[in-house]
mmCIF file of C-alpha atoms in Angstrom:
data_model
loop_
_atom_site.group_PDB
_atom_site.id
_atom_site.type_symbol
_atom_site.label_atom_id
_atom_site.label_comp_id
_atom_site.label_asym_id
_atom_site.label_seq_id
_atom_site.Cartn_x
_atom_site.Cartn_y
_atom_site.Cartn_z
ATOM 1 C CA GLU A 1 29.963 14.265 14.297
ATOM 2 C CA VAL A 2 30.270 12.644 11.217
ATOM 3 C CA GLN A 3 30.175 14.487 7.863
ATOM 4 C CA LEU A 4 30.295 13.215 4.218
ATOM 5 C CA LEU A 5 30.943 16.039 1.611
ATOM 6 C CA GLU A 6 30.482 15.025 -1.840
ATOM 7 C CA SER A 7 32.116 17.071 -5.396
ATOM 8 C CA GLY A 8 32.783 16.428 -8.487
ATOM 9 C CA GLY A 9 29.004 16.730 -10.083
ATOM 10 C CA GLY A 10 28.411 18.628 -12.807
ATOM 11 C CA LEU A 11 27.264 18.593 -16.427
ATOM 12 C CA VAL A 12 28.690 16.387 -19.185
ATOM 13 C CA GLN A 13 28.130 14.980 -22.415
ATOM 14 C CA PRO A 14 26.802 11.671 -23.162
ATOM 15 C CA GLY A 15 30.021 9.385 -23.592
ATOM 16 C CA GLY A 16 31.835 11.810 -21.133
ATOM 17 C CA SER A 17 33.052 11.120 -17.773
ATOM 18 C CA LEU A 18 33.039 12.544 -14.478
ATOM 19 C CA ARG A 19 34.930 11.797 -11.389
ATOM 20 C CA LEU A 20 32.961 12.331 -7.691
ATOM 21 C CA SER A 21 34.811 12.743 -4.222
ATOM 22 C CA CYS A 22 33.543 12.324 -0.884
ATOM 23 C CA ALA A 23 35.216 13.649 1.879
ATOM 24 C CA ALA A 24 34.795 12.036 5.309
ATOM 25 C CA SER A 25 35.350 12.932 8.624
ATOM 26 C CA GLY A 26 33.574 12.425 12.183
ATOM 27 C CA PHE A 27 34.431 8.399 12.050
ATOM 28 C CA THR A 28 37.546 5.677 11.729
ATOM 29 C CA PHE A 29 37.005 5.879 8.097
ATOM 30 C CA SER A 30 38.677 2.713 7.486
ATOM 31 C CA ASN A 31 36.438 1.001 9.709
ATOM 32 C CA TYR A 32 33.336 1.410 7.587
ATOM 33 C CA ALA A 33 32.194 0.047 4.118
ATOM 34 C CA MET A 34 31.083 2.763 2.196
ATOM 35 C CA SER A 35 28.451 3.124 -0.672
ATOM 36 C CA TRP A 36 26.961 5.369 -3.402
ATOM 37 C CA VAL A 37 23.425 5.557 -3.938
ATOM 38 C CA ARG A 38 21.454 7.747 -6.473
ATOM 39 C CA GLN A 39 18.227 9.460 -7.527
ATOM 40 C CA ALA A 40 17.564 10.601 -10.377
ATOM 41 C CA PRO A 41 14.671 13.142 -10.815
ATOM 42 C CA GLY A 42 11.549 12.594 -9.145
ATOM 43 C CA LYS A 43 12.762 8.598 -8.538
ATOM 44 C CA GLY A 44 13.132 6.131 -6.248
ATOM 45 C CA LEU A 45 16.640 5.445 -4.609
ATOM 46 C CA GLU A 46 19.132 3.148 -6.441
ATOM 47 C CA TRP A 47 21.997 1.757 -5.187
ATOM 48 C CA VAL A 48 25.085 1.751 -7.131
ATOM 49 C CA SER A 49 28.089 0.868 -6.017
ATOM 50 C CA GLY A 50 30.320 0.120 -2.834
ATOM 51 C CA LEU A 51 33.651 -1.368 -1.414
ATOM 52 C CA THR A 52 34.988 -2.566 1.907
ATOM 53 C CA GLY A 53 36.496 -0.996 4.322
ATOM 54 C CA SER A 54 39.746 -1.888 2.896
ATOM 55 C CA GLY A 55 38.700 -1.179 -0.114
ATOM 56 C CA ASP A 56 39.835 -4.628 -1.166
ATOM 57 C CA ARG A 57 36.477 -5.774 -2.305
ATOM 58 C CA THR A 58 33.907 -3.412 -4.744
ATOM 59 C CA TYR A 59 30.389 -4.341 -6.044
ATOM 60 C CA TYR A 60 28.182 -3.032 -8.654
ATOM 61 C CA ALA A 61 25.011 -2.702 -9.912
ATOM 62 C CA ASP A 62 24.330 -4.306 -13.209
ATOM 63 C CA SER A 63 23.394 -0.603 -14.811
ATOM 64 C CA VAL A 64 27.092 0.752 -14.169
ATOM 65 C CA ARG A 65 29.388 -2.561 -14.024
ATOM 66 C CA GLY A 66 32.191 -2.147 -16.609
ATOM 67 C CA ARG A 67 31.705 2.101 -17.143
ATOM 68 C CA PHE A 68 31.858 3.271 -13.276
ATOM 69 C CA THR A 69 34.803 2.156 -10.619
ATOM 70 C CA ILE A 70 34.618 2.926 -6.862
ATOM 71 C CA SER A 71 37.707 3.415 -4.978
ATOM 72 C CA ARG A 72 38.685 4.764 -1.439
ATOM 73 C CA ASP A 73 41.954 6.287 -0.107
ATOM 74 C CA ASN A 74 41.868 5.649 3.419
ATOM 75 C CA SER A 75 45.034 7.702 4.266
ATOM 76 C CA LYS A 76 43.084 11.070 2.828
ATOM 77 C CA ASN A 77 39.189 9.429 4.551
ATOM 78 C CA THR A 78 38.136 10.019 0.765
ATOM 79 C CA LEU A 79 35.653 8.070 -1.375
ATOM 80 C CA TYR A 80 35.393 8.142 -4.706
ATOM 81 C CA LEU A 81 33.286 7.040 -8.273
ATOM 82 C CA GLN A 82 35.028 7.065 -11.403
ATOM 83 C CA MET A 83 32.254 7.169 -13.752
ATOM 84 C CA ASN A 84 33.028 6.895 -17.575
ATOM 85 C CA SER A 85 30.959 6.415 -20.714
ATOM 86 C CA LEU A 86 28.106 7.941 -19.052
ATOM 87 C CA ARG A 87 24.294 8.270 -20.599
ATOM 88 C CA ALA A 88 21.787 10.119 -20.315
ATOM 89 C CA GLU A 89 20.152 7.792 -17.560
ATOM 90 C CA ASP A 90 22.716 8.431 -15.323
ATOM 91 C CA THR A 91 21.308 11.813 -14.517
ATOM 92 C CA ALA A 92 20.578 11.892 -10.861
ATOM 93 C CA VAL A 93 21.926 13.065 -7.213
ATOM 94 C CA TYR A 94 24.621 10.809 -6.022
ATOM 95 C CA TYR A 95 24.919 10.319 -2.587
ATOM 96 C CA CYS A 96 28.088 9.125 -0.689
ATOM 97 C CA ALA A 97 26.971 7.147 2.301
ATOM 98 C CA LYS A 98 28.659 5.180 5.590
ATOM 99 C CA ASP A 99 27.523 1.732 6.432
ATOM 100 C CA MET A 100 26.136 1.156 9.887
ATOM 101 C CA THR A 101 28.027 -1.596 10.851
ATOM 102 C CA SER A 102 32.081 -1.008 11.934
ATOM 103 C CA GLY A 103 34.486 -3.924 10.600
ATOM 104 C CA GLY A 104 33.917 -2.904 7.380
ATOM 105 C CA ASN A 105 33.950 -6.377 5.863
ATOM 106 C CA PHE A 106 30.382 -6.103 4.491
ATOM 107 C CA ILE A 107 27.548 -3.475 2.719
ATOM 108 C CA THR A 108 24.767 -3.405 4.585
ATOM 109 C CA ARG A 109 22.489 -0.631 5.543
ATOM 110 C CA SER A 110 23.759 3.289 5.828
ATOM 111 C CA ASP A 111 23.236 5.571 8.548
ATOM 112 C CA TYR A 112 24.893 8.656 7.430
ATOM 113 C CA TRP A 113 24.753 10.129 3.899
ATOM 114 C CA GLY A 114 25.698 12.706 2.071
ATOM 115 C CA GLN A 115 23.865 15.825 0.960
ATOM 116 C CA GLY A 116 24.182 14.431 -2.492
ATOM 117 C CA ILE A 117 26.092 15.676 -5.550
ATOM 118 C CA VAL A 118 24.157 16.184 -9.173
ATOM 119 C CA ALA A 119 25.345 14.778 -12.121
ATOM 120 C CA THR A 120 23.643 15.469 -15.017
ATOM 121 C CA VAL A 121 24.534 14.171 -18.360
ATOM 122 C CA SER A 122 23.158 15.464 -21.713
ATOM 123 C CA SER A 123 24.034 17.471 -24.777
ATOM 124 C CA ILE B 1 17.378 -9.684 -6.089
ATOM 125 C CA GLN B 2 14.111 -7.294 -7.222
ATOM 126 C CA MET B 3 12.559 -6.075 -4.160
ATOM 127 C CA THR B 4 8.612 -4.923 -4.804
ATOM 128 C CA GLN B 5 6.994 -2.713 -2.259
ATOM 129 C CA SER B 6 3.047 -2.495 -2.758
ATOM 130 C CA PRO B 7 1.175 -0.048 -2.909
ATOM 131 C CA LEU B 8 3.130 2.716 -4.420
ATOM 132 C CA ILE B 9 1.007 5.445 -2.875
ATOM 133 C CA LEU B 10 -0.865 5.253 0.551
ATOM 134 C CA SER B 11 -3.495 7.778 1.298
ATOM 135 C CA ALA B 12 -3.803 7.870 5.059
ATOM 136 C CA SER B 13 -5.163 10.034 7.691
ATOM 137 C CA VAL B 14 -3.367 11.191 11.243
ATOM 138 C CA GLY B 15 -3.934 8.344 13.929
ATOM 139 C CA ASP B 16 -4.368 5.567 11.065
ATOM 140 C CA ARG B 17 -2.259 2.406 11.510
ATOM 141 C CA VAL B 18 -0.767 1.424 8.080
ATOM 142 C CA THR B 19 1.073 -1.026 6.584
ATOM 143 C CA ILE B 20 3.573 -1.214 3.650
ATOM 144 C CA THR B 21 4.915 -4.638 1.656
ATOM 145 C CA CYS B 22 8.006 -5.032 0.512
ATOM 146 C CA ARG B 23 8.250 -8.922 -1.400
ATOM 147 C CA ALA B 24 11.759 -10.055 -2.653
ATOM 148 C CA SER B 25 12.050 -12.597 -5.841
ATOM 149 C CA GLN B 26 14.772 -14.301 -3.797
ATOM 150 C CA ASN B 27 15.049 -14.970 -0.078
ATOM 151 C CA VAL B 28 17.079 -12.272 1.307
ATOM 152 C CA ASN B 29 16.871 -14.068 5.112
ATOM 153 C CA LYS B 30 16.409 -11.466 7.541
ATOM 154 C CA TRP B 31 18.720 -8.731 5.765
ATOM 155 C CA LEU B 32 15.958 -6.036 4.884
ATOM 156 C CA ALA B 33 16.148 -2.492 5.873
ATOM 157 C CA TRP B 34 13.723 -0.074 5.930
ATOM 158 C CA TYR B 35 13.944 4.135 5.181
ATOM 159 C CA GLN B 36 12.103 6.979 5.548
ATOM 160 C CA GLN B 37 12.592 9.974 2.870
ATOM 161 C CA LYS B 38 11.241 13.458 3.239
ATOM 162 C CA PRO B 39 11.559 15.469 0.174
ATOM 163 C CA GLY B 40 14.390 17.352 -0.444
ATOM 164 C CA LYS B 41 15.810 14.958 2.734
ATOM 165 C CA VAL B 42 18.784 12.541 2.522
ATOM 166 C CA PRO B 43 16.914 8.924 3.641
ATOM 167 C CA ASN B 44 17.468 7.761 7.546
ATOM 168 C CA VAL B 45 17.208 4.404 8.176
ATOM 169 C CA LEU B 46 14.379 3.241 10.592
ATOM 170 C CA ILE B 47 14.409 -0.781 11.062
ATOM 171 C CA SER B 48 17.522 -2.929 10.187
ATOM 172 C CA GLU B 49 17.391 -7.361 10.041
ATOM 173 C CA ALA B 50 13.709 -6.886 9.299
ATOM 174 C CA SER B 51 12.608 -5.854 12.711
ATOM 175 C CA ILE B 52 15.327 -3.812 14.677
ATOM 176 C CA LEU B 53 14.301 -0.498 15.224
ATOM 177 C CA LYS B 54 16.751 1.815 15.088
ATOM 178 C CA SER B 55 17.512 3.890 18.296
ATOM 179 C CA GLY B 56 15.948 6.898 18.745
ATOM 180 C CA VAL B 57 13.335 6.067 15.943
ATOM 181 C CA PRO B 58 10.211 6.462 17.912
ATOM 182 C CA SER B 59 7.889 3.121 18.843
ATOM 183 C CA ARG B 60 4.832 3.773 16.872
ATOM 184 C CA PHE B 61 7.296 2.279 13.907
ATOM 185 C CA SER B 62 7.634 -1.713 13.336
ATOM 186 C CA GLY B 63 9.229 -4.283 11.278
ATOM 187 C CA SER B 64 8.239 -8.118 10.307
ATOM 188 C CA GLY B 65 9.196 -10.681 8.276
ATOM 189 C CA SER B 66 12.012 -12.777 6.883
ATOM 190 C CA GLY B 67 12.552 -14.447 3.759
ATOM 191 C CA THR B 68 10.764 -12.754 0.906
ATOM 192 C CA GLU B 69 7.939 -11.117 2.749
ATOM 193 C CA PHE B 70 8.497 -8.165 5.294
ATOM 194 C CA THR B 71 6.017 -5.197 6.308
ATOM 195 C CA LEU B 72 6.505 -1.864 7.799
ATOM 196 C CA THR B 73 3.778 -0.704 10.317
ATOM 197 C CA ILE B 74 3.191 2.176 11.483
ATOM 198 C CA SER B 75 0.478 2.085 14.829
ATOM 199 C CA SER B 76 -0.588 5.745 14.568
ATOM 200 C CA LEU B 77 0.566 7.758 11.957
ATOM 201 C CA GLN B 78 1.403 11.423 12.893
ATOM 202 C CA PRO B 79 2.117 14.364 11.003
ATOM 203 C CA ASP B 80 5.673 14.028 10.343
ATOM 204 C CA ASP B 81 5.389 10.429 9.308
ATOM 205 C CA PHE B 82 3.898 11.146 5.629
ATOM 206 C CA ALA B 83 7.232 10.706 3.456
ATOM 207 C CA THR B 84 8.476 7.915 1.717
ATOM 208 C CA TYR B 85 9.390 4.749 2.674
ATOM 209 C CA TYR B 86 11.745 2.410 0.743
ATOM 210 C CA CYS B 87 12.904 -1.120 1.668
ATOM 211 C CA GLN B 88 16.509 -2.174 1.257
ATOM 212 C CA GLN B 89 18.160 -5.717 0.783
ATOM 213 C CA HIS B 90 21.398 -6.605 1.859
ATOM 214 C CA ASN B 91 21.566 -9.954 1.769
ATOM 215 C CA SER B 92 23.546 -10.563 -1.705
ATOM 216 C CA TYR B 93 25.268 -8.052 -3.966
ATOM 217 C CA PRO B 94 24.279 -5.932 -5.829
ATOM 218 C CA ILE B 95 22.530 -4.792 -2.842
ATOM 219 C CA THR B 96 18.338 -3.215 -4.608
ATOM 220 C CA PHE B 97 15.696 -0.766 -3.097
ATOM 221 C CA GLY B 98 12.162 -1.362 -3.714
ATOM 222 C CA GLN B 99 11.035 1.603 -5.827
ATOM 223 C CA GLY B 100 9.815 3.103 -2.716
ATOM 224 C CA THR B 101 6.108 4.379 -1.079
ATOM 225 C CA ARG B 102 4.837 7.532 -1.276
ATOM 226 C CA LEU B 103 2.875 8.248 2.058
ATOM 227 C CA GLU B 104 0.593 10.847 1.328
ATOM 228 C CA ILE B 105 -1.954 12.978 3.561
ATOM 229 C CA LYS B 106 -5.956 11.738 3.221
#
């Protein structure tokens, strides 16, 4: 059974940092691209970042490029999102999502999602 | 690429046929997916590559389109279908979602 478990959220002041983690199990982690998708309170889905199965290629939404860094440790089956220079508008539930397509060379659509972790940016 | 859905809110009754439209600001070929999200739940992918139904998704759901205009149709609404629907393009990075269409009970 595929499981994705996010951790690392919380309350942080504007300008601060958080590091989200997503522990994956139930599938061959390195074979799949992974993404982070967020949802602000009462708002729609926003794709934040993704990376290939090997981690050699990373991609970002314009809203977070230069502030967020996605990475993975395939030996630990874990995905990360380092979030720096946080702003109030980054407040959201952050979901870790597994890509549907095996091979891991492209980020496409997601078939499994974690339950989400809340990140709140406020003074 | 900007994805624009219409309508943003759709009121309908059980048994109705409904259609949601998603327009892309640039050509996304067939690389479009549709998701359903219910309150407090994670999104669930329904359709890939514009028209391919995910295994286990009821056949009353269908998708069509290519290029810049796509539709999601539910042929006969069931009570379980009242939710928010999102389109998503993955033709080019960054991947983008539509704003979502909330399907409400009339």
